[in-house]
PDB file of C-alpha atoms in Angstrom:
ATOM      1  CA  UNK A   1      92.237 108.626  96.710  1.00 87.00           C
ATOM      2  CA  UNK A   2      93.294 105.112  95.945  1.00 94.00           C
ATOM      3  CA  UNK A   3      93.793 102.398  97.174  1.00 97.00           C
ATOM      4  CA  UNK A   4      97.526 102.658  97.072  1.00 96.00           C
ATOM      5  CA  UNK A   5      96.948 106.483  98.724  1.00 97.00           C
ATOM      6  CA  UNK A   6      94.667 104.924 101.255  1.00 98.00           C
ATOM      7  CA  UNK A   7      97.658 101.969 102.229  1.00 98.00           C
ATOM      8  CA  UNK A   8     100.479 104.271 102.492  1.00 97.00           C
ATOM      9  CA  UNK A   9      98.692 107.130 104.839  1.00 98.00           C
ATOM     10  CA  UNK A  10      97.402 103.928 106.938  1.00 98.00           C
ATOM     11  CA  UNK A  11     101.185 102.685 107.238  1.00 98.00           C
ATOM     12  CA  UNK A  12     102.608 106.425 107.389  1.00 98.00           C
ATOM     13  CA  UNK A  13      99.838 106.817 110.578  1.00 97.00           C
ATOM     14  CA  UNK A  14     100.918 103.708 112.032  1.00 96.00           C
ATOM     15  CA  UNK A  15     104.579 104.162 112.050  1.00 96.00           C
ATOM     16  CA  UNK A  16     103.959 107.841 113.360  1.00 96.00           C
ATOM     17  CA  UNK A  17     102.187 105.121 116.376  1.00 93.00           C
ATOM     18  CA  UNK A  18      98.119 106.911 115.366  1.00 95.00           C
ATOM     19  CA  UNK A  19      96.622 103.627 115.502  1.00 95.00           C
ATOM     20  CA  UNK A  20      93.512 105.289 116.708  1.00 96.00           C
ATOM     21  CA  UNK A  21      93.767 108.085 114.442  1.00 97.00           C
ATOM     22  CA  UNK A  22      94.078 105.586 111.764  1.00 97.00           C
ATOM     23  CA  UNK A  23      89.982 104.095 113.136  1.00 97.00           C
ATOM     24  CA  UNK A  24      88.798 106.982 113.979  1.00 98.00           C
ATOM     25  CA  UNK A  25      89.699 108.758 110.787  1.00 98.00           C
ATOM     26  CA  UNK A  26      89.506 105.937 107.653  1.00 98.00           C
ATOM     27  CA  UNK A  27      87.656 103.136 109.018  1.00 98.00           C
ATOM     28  CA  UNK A  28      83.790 103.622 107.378  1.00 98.00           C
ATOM     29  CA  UNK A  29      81.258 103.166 109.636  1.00 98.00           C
ATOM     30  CA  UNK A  30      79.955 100.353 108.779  1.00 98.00           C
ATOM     31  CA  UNK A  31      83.491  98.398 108.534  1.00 98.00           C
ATOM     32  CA  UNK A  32      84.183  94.940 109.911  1.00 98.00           C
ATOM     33  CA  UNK A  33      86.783  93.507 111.349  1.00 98.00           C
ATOM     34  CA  UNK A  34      87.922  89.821 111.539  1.00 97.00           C
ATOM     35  CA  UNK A  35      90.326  88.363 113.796  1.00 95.00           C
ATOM     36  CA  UNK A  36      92.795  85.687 113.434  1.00 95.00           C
ATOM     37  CA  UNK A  37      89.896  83.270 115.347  1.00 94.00           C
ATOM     38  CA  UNK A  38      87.523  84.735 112.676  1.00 95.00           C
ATOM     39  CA  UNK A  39      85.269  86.385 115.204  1.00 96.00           C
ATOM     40  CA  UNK A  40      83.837  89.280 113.495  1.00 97.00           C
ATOM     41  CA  UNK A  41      83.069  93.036 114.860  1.00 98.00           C
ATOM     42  CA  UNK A  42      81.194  94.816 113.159  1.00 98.00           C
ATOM     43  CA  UNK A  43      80.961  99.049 113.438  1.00 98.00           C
ATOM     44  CA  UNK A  44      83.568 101.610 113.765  1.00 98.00           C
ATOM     45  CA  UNK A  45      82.614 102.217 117.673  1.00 98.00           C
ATOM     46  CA  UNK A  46      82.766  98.661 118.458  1.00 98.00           C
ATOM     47  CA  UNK A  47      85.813  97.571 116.511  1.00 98.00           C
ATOM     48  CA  UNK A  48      87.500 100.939 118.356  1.00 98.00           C
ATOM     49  CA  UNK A  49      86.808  99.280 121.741  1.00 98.00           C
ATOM     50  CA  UNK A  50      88.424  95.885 120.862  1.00 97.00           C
ATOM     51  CA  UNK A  51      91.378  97.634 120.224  1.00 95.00           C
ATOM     52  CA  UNK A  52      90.945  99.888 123.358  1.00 96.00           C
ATOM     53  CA  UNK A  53      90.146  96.709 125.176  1.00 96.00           C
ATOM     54  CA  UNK A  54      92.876  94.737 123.575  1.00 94.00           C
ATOM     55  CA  UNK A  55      95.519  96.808 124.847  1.00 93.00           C
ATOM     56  CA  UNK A  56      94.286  98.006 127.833  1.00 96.00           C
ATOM     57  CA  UNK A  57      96.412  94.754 129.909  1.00 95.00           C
ATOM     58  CA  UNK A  58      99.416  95.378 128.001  1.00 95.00           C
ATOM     59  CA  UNK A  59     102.617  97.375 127.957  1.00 95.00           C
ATOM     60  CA  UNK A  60     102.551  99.066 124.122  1.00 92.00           C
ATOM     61  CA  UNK A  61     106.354  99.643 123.663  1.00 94.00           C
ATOM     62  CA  UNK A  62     105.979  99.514 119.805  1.00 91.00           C
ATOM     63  CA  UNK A  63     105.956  98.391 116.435  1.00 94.00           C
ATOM     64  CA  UNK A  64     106.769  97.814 112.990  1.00 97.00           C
ATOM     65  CA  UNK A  65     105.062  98.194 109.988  1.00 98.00           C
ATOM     66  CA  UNK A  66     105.737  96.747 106.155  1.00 98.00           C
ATOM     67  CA  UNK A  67     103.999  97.529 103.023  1.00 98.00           C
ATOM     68  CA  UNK A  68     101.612  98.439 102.256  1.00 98.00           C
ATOM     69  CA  UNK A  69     101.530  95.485  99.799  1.00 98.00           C
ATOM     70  CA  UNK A  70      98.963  95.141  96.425  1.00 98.00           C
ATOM     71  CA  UNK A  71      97.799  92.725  94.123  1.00 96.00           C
ATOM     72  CA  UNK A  72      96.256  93.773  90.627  1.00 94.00           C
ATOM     73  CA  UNK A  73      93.241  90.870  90.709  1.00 95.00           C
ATOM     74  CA  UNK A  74      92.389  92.580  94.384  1.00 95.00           C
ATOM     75  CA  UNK A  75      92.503  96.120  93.412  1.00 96.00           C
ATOM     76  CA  UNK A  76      90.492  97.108  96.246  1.00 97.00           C
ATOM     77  CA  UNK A  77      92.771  95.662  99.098  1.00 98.00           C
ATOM     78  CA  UNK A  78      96.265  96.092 100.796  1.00 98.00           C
ATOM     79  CA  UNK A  79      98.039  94.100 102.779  1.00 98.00           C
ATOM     80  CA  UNK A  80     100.952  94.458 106.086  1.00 98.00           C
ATOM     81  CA  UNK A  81     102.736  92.666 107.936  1.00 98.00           C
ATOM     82  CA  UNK A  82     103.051  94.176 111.672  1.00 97.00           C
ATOM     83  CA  UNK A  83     105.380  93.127 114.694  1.00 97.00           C
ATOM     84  CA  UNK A  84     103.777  94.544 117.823  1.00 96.00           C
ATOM     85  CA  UNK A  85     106.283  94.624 120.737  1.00 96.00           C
ATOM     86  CA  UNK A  86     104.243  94.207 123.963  1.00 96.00           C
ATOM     87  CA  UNK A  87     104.473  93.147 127.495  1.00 97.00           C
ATOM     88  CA  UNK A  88     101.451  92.128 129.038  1.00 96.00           C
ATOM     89  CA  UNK A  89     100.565  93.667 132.495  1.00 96.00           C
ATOM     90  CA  UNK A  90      99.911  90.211 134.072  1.00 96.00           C
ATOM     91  CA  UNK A  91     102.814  88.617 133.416  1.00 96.00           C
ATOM     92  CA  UNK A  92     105.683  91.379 132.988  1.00 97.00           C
ATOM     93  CA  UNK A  93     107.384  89.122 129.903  1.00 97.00           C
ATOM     94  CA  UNK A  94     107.689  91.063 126.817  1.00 97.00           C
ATOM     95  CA  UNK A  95     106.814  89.401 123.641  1.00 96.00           C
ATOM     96  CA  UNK A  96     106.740  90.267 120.191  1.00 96.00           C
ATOM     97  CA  UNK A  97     103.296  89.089 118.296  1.00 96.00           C
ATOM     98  CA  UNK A  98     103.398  88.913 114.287  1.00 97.00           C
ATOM     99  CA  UNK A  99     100.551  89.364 112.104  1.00 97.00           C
ATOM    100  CA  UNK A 100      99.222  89.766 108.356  1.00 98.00           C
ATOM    101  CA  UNK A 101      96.608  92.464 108.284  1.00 98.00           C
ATOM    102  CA  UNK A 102      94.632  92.766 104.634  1.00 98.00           C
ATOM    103  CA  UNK A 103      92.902  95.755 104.196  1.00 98.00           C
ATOM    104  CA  UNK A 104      89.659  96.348 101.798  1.00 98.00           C
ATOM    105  CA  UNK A 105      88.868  99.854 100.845  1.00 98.00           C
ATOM    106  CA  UNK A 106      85.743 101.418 100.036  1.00 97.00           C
ATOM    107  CA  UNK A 107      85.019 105.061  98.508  1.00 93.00           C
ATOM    108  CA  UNK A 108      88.503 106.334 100.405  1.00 96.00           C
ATOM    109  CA  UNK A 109      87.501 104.538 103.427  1.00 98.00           C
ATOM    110  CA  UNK A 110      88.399 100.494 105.003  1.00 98.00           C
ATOM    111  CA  UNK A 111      85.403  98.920 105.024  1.00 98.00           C
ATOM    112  CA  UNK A 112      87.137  95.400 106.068  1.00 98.00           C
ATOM    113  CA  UNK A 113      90.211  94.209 107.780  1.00 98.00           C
ATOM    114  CA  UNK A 114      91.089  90.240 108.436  1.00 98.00           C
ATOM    115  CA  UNK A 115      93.886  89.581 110.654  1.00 97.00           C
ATOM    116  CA  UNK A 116      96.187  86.238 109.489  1.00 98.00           C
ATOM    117  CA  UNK A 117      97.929  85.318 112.687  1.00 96.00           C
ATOM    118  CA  UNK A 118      99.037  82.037 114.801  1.00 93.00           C
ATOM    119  CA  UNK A 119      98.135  81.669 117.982  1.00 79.00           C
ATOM    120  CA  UNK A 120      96.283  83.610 120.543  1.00 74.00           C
ATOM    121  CA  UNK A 121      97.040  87.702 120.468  1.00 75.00           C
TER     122      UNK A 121
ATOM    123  CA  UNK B   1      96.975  67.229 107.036  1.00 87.00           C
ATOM    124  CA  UNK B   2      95.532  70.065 108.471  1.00 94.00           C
ATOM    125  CA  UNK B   3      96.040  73.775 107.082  1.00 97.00           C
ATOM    126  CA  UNK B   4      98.563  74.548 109.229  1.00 96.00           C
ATOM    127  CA  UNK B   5     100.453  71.956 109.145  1.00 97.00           C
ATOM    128  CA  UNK B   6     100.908  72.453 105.081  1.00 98.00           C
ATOM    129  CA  UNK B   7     101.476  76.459 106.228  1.00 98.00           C
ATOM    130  CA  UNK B   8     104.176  74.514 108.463  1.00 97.00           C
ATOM    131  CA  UNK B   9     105.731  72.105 106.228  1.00 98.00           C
ATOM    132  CA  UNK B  10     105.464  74.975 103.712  1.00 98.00           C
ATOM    133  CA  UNK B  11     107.783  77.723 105.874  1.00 98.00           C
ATOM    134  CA  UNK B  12     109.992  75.072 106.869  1.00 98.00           C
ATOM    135  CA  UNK B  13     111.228  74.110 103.433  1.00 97.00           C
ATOM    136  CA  UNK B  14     111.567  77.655 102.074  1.00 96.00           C
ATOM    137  CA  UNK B  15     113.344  78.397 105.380  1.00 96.00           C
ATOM    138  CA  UNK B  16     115.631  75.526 104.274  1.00 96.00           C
ATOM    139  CA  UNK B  17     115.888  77.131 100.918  1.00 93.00           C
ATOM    140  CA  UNK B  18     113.922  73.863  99.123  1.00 95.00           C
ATOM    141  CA  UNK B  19     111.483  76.791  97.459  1.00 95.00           C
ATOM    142  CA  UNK B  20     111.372  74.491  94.481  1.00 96.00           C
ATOM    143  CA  UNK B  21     110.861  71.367  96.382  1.00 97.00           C
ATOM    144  CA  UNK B  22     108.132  73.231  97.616  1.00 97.00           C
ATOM    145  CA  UNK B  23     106.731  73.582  94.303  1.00 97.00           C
ATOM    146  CA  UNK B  24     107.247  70.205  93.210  1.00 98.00           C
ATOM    147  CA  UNK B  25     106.134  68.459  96.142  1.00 98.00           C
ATOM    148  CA  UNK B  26     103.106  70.715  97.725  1.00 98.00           C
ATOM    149  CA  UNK B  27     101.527  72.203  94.284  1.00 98.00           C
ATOM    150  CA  UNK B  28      98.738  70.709  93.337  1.00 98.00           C
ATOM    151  CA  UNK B  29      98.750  70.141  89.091  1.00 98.00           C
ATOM    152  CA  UNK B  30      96.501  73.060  88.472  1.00 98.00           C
ATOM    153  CA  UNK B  31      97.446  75.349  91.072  1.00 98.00           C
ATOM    154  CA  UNK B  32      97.232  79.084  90.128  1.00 98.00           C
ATOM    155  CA  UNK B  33      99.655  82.033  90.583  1.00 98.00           C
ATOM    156  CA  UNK B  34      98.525  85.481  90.831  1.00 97.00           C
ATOM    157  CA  UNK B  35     101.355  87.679  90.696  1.00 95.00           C
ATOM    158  CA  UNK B  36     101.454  91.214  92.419  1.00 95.00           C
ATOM    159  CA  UNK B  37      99.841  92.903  88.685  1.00 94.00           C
ATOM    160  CA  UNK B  38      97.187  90.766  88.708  1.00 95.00           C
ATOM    161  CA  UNK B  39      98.591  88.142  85.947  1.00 96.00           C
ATOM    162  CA  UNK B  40      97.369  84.504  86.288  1.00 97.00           C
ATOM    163  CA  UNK B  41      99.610  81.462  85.476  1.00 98.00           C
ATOM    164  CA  UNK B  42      97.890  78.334  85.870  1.00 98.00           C
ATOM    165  CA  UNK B  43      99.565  74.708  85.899  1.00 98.00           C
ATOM    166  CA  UNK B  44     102.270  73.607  88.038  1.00 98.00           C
ATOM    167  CA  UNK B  45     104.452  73.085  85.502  1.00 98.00           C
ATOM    168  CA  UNK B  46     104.426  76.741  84.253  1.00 98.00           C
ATOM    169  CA  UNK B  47     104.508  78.221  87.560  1.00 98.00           C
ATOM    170  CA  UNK B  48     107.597  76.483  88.045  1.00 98.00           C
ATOM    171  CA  UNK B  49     109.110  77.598  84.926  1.00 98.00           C
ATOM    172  CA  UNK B  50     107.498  80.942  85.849  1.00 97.00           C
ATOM    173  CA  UNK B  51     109.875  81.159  89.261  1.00 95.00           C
ATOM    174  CA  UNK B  52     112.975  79.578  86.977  1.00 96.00           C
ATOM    175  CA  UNK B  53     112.692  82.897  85.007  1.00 96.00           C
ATOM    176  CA  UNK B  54     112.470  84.705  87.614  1.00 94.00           C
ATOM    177  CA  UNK B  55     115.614  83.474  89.451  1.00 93.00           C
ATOM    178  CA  UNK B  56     117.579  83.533  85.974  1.00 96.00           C
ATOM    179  CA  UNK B  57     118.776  87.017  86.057  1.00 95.00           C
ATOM    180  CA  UNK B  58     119.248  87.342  89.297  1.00 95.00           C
ATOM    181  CA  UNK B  59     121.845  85.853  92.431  1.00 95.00           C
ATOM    182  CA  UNK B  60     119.748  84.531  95.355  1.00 92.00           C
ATOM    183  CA  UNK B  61     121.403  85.423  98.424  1.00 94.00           C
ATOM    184  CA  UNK B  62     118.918  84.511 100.739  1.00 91.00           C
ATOM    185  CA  UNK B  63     115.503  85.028 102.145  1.00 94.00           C
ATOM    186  CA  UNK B  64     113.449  85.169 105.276  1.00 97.00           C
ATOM    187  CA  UNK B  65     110.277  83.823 105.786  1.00 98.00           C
ATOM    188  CA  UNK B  66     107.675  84.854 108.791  1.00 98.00           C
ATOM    189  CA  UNK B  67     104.283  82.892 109.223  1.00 98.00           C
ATOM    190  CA  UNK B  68     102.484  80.907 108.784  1.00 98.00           C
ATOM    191  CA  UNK B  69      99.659  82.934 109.714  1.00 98.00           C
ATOM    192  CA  UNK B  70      95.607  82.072 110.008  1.00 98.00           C
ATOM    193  CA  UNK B  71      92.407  83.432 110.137  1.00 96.00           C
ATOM    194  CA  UNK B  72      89.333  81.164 111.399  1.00 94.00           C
ATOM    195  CA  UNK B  73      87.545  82.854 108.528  1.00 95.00           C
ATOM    196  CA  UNK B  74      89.155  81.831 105.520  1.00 95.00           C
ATOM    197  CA  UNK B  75      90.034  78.457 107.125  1.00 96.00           C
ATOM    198  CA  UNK B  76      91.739  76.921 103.735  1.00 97.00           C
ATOM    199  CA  UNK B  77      94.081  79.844 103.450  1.00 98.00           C
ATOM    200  CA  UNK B  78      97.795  80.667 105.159  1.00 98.00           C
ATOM    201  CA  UNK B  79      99.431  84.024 104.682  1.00 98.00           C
ATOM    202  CA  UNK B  80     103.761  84.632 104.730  1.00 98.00           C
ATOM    203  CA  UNK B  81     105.521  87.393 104.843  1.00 98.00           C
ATOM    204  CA  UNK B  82     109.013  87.086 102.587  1.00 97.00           C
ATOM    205  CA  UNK B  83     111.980  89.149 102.488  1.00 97.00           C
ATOM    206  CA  UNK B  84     114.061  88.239  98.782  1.00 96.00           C
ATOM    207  CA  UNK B  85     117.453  89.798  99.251  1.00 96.00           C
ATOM    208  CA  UNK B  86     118.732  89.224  95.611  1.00 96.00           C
ATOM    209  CA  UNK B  87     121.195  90.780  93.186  1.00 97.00           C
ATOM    210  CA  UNK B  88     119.933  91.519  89.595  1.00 96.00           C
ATOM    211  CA  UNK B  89     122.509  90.368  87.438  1.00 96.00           C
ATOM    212  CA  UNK B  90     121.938  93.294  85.175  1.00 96.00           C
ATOM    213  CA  UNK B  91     122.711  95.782  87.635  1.00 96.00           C
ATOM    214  CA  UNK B  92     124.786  94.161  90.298  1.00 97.00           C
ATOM    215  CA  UNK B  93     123.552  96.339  92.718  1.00 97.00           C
ATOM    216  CA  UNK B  94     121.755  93.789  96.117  1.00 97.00           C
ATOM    217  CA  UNK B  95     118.600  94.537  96.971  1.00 96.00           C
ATOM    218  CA  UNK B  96     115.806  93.194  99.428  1.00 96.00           C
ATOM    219  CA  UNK B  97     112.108  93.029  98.126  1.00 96.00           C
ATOM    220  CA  UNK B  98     109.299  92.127 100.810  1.00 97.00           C
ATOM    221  CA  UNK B  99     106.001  90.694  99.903  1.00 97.00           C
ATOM    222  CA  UNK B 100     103.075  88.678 101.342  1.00 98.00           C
ATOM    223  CA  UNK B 101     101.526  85.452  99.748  1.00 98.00           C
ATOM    224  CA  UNK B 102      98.250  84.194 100.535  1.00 98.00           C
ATOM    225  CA  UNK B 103      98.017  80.611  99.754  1.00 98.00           C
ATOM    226  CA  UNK B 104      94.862  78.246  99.553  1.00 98.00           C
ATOM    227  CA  UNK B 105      94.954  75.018 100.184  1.00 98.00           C
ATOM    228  CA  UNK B 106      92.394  71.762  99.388  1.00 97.00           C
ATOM    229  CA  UNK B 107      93.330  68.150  99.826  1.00 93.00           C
ATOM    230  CA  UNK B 108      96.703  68.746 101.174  1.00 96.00           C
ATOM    231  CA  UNK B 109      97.918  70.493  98.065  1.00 98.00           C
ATOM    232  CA  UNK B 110      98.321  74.162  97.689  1.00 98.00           C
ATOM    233  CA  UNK B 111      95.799  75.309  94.548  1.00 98.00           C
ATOM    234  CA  UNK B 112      96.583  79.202  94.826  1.00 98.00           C
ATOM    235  CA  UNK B 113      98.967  81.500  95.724  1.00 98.00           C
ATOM    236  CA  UNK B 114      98.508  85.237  95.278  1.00 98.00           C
ATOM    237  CA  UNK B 115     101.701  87.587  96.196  1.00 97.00           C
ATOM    238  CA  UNK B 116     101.252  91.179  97.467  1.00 98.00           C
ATOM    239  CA  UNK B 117     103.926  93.676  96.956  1.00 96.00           C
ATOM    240  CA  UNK B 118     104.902  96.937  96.007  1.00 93.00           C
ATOM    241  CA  UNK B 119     106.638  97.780  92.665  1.00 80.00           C
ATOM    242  CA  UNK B 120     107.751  95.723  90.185  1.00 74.00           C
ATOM    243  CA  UNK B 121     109.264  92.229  91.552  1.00 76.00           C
TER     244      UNK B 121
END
């Protein structure tokens, strides 16, 4: 596949709200993952359970997804922009948290992904 | 100035529609634009003239700008996400296009800016 393949069935997955299918399916084994702190996990099982972790105190109630978005001197990355609509559990307030994701693909599969964010998510 | 407050001062005067201020003010001399194929244009100068094209053809009827957004790891770089709603004169027919810049930063000046989108722009 390409890379543009690879960025629009990642985006088509995450609209249909597959997150998980999304790592379980085209995240390589080895990939890593870097947050907006720049605290790096590293492993498909691992970066899985931050995400399992991350919204395990929160309300999910959706989200929105643009791109995917390329650049010719990267021509093994993507990047999105996301709006995840939350409310976490300890509070009750619903919030809406925005983020850059860029994506770096590997033999069909996302071997990186660095989240561009402000704040704490 | 920090990297986010450039990001800051960056958003604030696009919000504010000063894009070429922006450029004038916040671009360092030999700053370098990567466009979305790939193509380099180095030198503020140019990549000014390079946006004056751009806007020639077209009406400007507005944007939106979300960000800035950070990662710890690349801690000279902010990421944006535009919409451009625009009307090619050519065509008449409005439009929005949506893209992502990365920009890098040293000395308080931006040096690089590399746009992300999908299709020609």
């Amino acid at each position: 596949m390409s890379v543009r393949t690879v960025g629009q069935k990642f985006v088509e997955l995450c609209r249909a709200g597959k997150n998980f299918d999304v790592m379980r399916t085209m995240y390589a084994p080895n990939i890593v993952s870097v947050e907006g702190d720049g605290k790096e996990t590293a492993g498909q099982g691992p970066v899985i359970k931050k995400s399992q972790d991350w919204v395990s105190d929160k309300e999910f109630n959706g989200e929105t997804v643009a791109g995917p978005f390329f650049n010719g001197a990267n021509p093994d990355q993507f990047a999105v922009y996301f709006t995840l609509d939350i409310t976490p559990k300890a509070t009750g307030k619903r919030t809406t948290l925005e983020e850059v994701g860029v994506y770096t693909v590997k033999g069909d599969l996302i071997t990186r992904e660095q989240f561009f964010h402000d704040g704490a998510h």
